PDB file of C-alpha atoms in Angstrom:
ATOM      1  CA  UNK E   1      -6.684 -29.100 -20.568  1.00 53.00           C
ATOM      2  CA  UNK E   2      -6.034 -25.309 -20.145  1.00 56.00           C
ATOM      3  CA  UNK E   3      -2.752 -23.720 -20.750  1.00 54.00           C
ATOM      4  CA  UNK E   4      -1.765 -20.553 -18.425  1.00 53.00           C
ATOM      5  CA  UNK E   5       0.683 -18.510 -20.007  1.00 53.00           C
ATOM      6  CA  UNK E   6       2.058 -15.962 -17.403  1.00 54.00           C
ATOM      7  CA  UNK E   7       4.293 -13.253 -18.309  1.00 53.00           C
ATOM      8  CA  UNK E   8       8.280 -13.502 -17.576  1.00 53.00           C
ATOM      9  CA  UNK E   9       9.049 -11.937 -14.729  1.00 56.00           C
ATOM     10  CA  UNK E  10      11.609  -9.384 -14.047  1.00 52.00           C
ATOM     11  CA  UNK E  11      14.223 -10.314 -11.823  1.00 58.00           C
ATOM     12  CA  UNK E  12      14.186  -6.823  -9.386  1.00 81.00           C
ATOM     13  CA  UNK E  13      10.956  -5.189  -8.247  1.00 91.00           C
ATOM     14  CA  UNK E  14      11.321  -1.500  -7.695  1.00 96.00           C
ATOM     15  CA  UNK E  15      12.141   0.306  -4.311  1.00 96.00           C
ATOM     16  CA  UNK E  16      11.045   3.186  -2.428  1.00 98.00           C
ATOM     17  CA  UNK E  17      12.459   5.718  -1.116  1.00 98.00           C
ATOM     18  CA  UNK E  18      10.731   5.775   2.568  1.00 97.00           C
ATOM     19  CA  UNK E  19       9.824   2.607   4.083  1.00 96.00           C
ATOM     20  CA  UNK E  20       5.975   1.248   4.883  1.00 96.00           C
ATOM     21  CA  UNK E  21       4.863   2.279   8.763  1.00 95.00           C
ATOM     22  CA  UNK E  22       3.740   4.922  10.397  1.00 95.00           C
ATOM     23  CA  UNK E  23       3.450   9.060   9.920  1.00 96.00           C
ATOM     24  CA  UNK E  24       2.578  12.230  11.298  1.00 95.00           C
ATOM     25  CA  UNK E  25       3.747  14.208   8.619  1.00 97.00           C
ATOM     26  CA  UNK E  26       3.475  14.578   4.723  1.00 97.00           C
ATOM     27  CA  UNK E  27       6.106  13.101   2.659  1.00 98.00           C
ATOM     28  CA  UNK E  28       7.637  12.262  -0.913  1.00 98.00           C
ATOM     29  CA  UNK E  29       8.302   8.813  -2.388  1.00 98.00           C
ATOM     30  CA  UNK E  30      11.032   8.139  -4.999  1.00 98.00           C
ATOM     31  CA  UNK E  31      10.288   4.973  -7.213  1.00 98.00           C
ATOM     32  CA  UNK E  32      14.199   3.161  -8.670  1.00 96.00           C
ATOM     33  CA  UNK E  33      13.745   0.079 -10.289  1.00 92.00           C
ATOM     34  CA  UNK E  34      14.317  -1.470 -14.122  1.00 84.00           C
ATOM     35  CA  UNK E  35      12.770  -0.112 -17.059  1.00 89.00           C
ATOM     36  CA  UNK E  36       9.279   1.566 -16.987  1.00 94.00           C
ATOM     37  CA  UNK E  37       7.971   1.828 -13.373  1.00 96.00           C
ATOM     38  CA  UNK E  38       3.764   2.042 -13.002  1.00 96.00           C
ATOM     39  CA  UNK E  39       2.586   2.721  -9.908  1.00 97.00           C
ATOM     40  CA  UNK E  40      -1.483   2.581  -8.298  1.00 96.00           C
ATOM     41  CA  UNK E  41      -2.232   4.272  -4.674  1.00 95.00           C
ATOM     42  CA  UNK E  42      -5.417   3.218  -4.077  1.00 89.00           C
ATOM     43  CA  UNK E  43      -4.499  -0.833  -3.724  1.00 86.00           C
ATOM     44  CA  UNK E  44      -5.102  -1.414  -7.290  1.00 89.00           C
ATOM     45  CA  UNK E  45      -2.455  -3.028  -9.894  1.00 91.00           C
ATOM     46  CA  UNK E  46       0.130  -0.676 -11.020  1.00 95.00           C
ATOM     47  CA  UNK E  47      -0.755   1.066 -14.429  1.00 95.00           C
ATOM     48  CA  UNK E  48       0.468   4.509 -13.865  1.00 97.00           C
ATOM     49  CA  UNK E  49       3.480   5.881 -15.562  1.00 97.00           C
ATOM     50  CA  UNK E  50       5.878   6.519 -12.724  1.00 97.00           C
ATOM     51  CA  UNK E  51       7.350  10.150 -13.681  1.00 96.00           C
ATOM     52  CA  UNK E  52       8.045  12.488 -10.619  1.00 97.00           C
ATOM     53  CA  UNK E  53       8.323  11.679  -6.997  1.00 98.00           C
ATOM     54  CA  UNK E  54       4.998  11.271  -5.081  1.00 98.00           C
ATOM     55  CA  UNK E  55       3.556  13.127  -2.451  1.00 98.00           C
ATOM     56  CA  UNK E  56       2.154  11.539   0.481  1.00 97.00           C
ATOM     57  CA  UNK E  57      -0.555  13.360   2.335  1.00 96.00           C
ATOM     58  CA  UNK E  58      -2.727  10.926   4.023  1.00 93.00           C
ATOM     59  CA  UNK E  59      -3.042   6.809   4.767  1.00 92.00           C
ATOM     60  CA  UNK E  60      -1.663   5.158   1.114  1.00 95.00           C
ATOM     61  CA  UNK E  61      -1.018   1.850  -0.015  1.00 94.00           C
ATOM     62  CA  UNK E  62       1.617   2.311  -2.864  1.00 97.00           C
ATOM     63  CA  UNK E  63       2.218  -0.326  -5.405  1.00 96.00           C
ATOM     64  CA  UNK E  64       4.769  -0.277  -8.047  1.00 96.00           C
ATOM     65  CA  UNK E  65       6.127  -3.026 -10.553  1.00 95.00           C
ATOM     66  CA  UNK E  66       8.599  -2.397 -13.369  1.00 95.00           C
ATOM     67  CA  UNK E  67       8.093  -3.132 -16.810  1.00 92.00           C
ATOM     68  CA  UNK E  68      11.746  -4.240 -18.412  1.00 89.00           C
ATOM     69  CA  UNK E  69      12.421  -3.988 -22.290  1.00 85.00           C
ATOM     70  CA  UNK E  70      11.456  -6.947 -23.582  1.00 86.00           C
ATOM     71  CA  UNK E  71       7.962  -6.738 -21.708  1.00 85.00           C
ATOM     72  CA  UNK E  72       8.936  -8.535 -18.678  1.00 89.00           C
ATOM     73  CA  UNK E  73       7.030  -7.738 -15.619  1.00 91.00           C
ATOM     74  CA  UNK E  74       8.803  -7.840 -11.650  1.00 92.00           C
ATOM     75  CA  UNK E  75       6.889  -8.644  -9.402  1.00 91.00           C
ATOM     76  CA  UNK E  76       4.871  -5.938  -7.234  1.00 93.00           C
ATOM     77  CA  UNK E  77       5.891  -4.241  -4.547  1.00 95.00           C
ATOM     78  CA  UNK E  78       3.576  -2.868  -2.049  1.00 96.00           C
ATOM     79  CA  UNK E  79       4.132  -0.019   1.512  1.00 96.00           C
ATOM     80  CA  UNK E  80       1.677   1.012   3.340  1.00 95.00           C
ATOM     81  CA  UNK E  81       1.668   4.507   4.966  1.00 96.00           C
ATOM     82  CA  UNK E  82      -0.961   5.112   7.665  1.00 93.00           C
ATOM     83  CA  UNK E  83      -1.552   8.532   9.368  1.00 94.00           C
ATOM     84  CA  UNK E  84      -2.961   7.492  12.246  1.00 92.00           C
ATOM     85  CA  UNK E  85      -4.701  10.753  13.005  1.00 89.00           C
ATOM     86  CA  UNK E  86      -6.933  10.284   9.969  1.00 86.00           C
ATOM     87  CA  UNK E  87      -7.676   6.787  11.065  1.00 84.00           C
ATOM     88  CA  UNK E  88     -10.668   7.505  12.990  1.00 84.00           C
ATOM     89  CA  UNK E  89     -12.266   9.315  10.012  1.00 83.00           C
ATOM     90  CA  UNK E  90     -12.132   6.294   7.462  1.00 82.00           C
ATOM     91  CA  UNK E  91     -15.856   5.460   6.710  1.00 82.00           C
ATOM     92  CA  UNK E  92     -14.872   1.290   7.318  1.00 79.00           C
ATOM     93  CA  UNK E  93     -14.669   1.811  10.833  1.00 83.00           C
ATOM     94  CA  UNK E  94     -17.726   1.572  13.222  1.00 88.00           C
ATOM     95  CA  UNK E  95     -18.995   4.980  14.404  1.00 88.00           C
ATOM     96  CA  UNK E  96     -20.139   3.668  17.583  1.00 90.00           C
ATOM     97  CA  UNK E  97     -16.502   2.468  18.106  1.00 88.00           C
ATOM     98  CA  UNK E  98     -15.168   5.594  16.593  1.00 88.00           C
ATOM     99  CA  UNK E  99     -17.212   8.270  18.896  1.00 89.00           C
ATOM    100  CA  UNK E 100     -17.654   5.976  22.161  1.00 89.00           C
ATOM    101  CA  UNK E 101     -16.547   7.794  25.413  1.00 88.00           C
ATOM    102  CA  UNK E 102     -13.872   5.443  26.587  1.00 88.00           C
ATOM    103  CA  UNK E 103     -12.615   3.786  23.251  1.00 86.00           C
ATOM    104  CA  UNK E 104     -12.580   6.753  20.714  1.00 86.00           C
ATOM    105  CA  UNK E 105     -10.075   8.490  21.792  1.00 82.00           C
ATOM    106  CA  UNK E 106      -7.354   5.428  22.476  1.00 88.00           C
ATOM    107  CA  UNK E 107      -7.723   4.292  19.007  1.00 87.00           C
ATOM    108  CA  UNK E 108      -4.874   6.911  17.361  1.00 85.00           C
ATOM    109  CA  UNK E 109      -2.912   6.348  19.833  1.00 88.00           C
ATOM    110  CA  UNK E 110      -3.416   2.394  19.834  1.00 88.00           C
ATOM    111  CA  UNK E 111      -1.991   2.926  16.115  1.00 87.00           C
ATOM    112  CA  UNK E 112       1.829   4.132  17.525  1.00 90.00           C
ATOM    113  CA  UNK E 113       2.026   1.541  20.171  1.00 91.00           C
ATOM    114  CA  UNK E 114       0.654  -1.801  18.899  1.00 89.00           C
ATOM    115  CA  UNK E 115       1.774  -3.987  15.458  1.00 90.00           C
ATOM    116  CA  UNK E 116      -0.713  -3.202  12.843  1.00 87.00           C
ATOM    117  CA  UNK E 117      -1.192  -5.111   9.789  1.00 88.00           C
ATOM    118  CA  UNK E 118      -1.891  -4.408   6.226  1.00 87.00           C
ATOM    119  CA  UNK E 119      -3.117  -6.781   3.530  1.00 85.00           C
ATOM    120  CA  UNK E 120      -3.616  -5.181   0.024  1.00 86.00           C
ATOM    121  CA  UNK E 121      -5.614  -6.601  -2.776  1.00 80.00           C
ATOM    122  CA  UNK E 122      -6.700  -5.288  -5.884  1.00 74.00           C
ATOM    123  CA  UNK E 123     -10.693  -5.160  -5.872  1.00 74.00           C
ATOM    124  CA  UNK E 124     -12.565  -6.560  -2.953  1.00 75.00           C
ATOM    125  CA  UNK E 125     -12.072  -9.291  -0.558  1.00 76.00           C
ATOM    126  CA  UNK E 126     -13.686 -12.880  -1.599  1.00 78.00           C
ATOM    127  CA  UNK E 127     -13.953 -16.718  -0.892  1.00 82.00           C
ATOM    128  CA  UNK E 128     -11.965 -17.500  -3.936  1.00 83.00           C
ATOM    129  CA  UNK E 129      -8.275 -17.653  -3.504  1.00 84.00           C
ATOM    130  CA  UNK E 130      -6.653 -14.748  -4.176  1.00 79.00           C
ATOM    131  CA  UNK E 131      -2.709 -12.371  -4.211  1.00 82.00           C
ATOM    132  CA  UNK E 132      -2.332 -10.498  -1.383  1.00 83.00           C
ATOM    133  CA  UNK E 133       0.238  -8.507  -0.214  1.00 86.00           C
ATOM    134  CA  UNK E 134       0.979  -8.512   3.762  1.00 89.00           C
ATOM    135  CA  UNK E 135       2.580  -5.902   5.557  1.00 89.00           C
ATOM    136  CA  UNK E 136       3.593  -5.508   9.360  1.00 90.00           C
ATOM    137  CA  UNK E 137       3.553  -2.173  10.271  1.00 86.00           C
TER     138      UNK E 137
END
């Protein structure tokens, strides 16, 4: 038999300061939680030392989780900011798609009018079960 041992977790996971969605505009993000906050913008698991606010310049998925006294972990906390107008740049989506007459140009502004949504996962995406965070933007 194999024993799991997972870390305690904290009872509050930390907030932001601006909420997940949509932006036109650059912006900063204050972290508040318990104890030592770590942070990751690039999907990954929080392991930098949350110090400063953060400046958001372009599409981010921010994670955060607080790390209380004792050692207990919260759980993590995840907002998505999209720019839409750097959407059609990201290398994931299909250039024929992307630069096509009729459908290029309504994908920004498909962004702003229709429900998007955003799943996060540290690493890449697999057949094996996995934690994901889900956002509606």
């Amino acid at each position: 038999m194999m024993l799991l041992i997972l870390p305690a977790l904290a009872a509050t996971p930390p907030s932001f300061s601006m909420e997940r969605g949509l932006y036109s505009a650059p912006f900063t993000v204050e972290l508040q939680g318990n104890g030592t906050l770590f942070y990751s913008t690039d999907g990954s698991l929080p392991t930098l030392p949350y110090t400063e606010p953060l400046s958001i310049t372009q599409t981010t998925v921010l994670r955060a989780q607080g790390r209380d006294q004792d050692g207990s972990l919260s759980s993590i906390a995840t907002q998505t900011y999209l720019f839409p107008d750097t959407v059609p740049s990201q290398p994931e989506l299909d250039p024929a798609i992307v630069t096509n007459a009729r459908y290029g140009a309504m994908i920004q502004q498909s962004l702003w009018e229709l429900p998007s949504i955003s799943l996060v996962l540290p690493g890449s995406i697999s057949m094996s079960e996995q934690e994901v965070s889900v956002e509606l933007l």
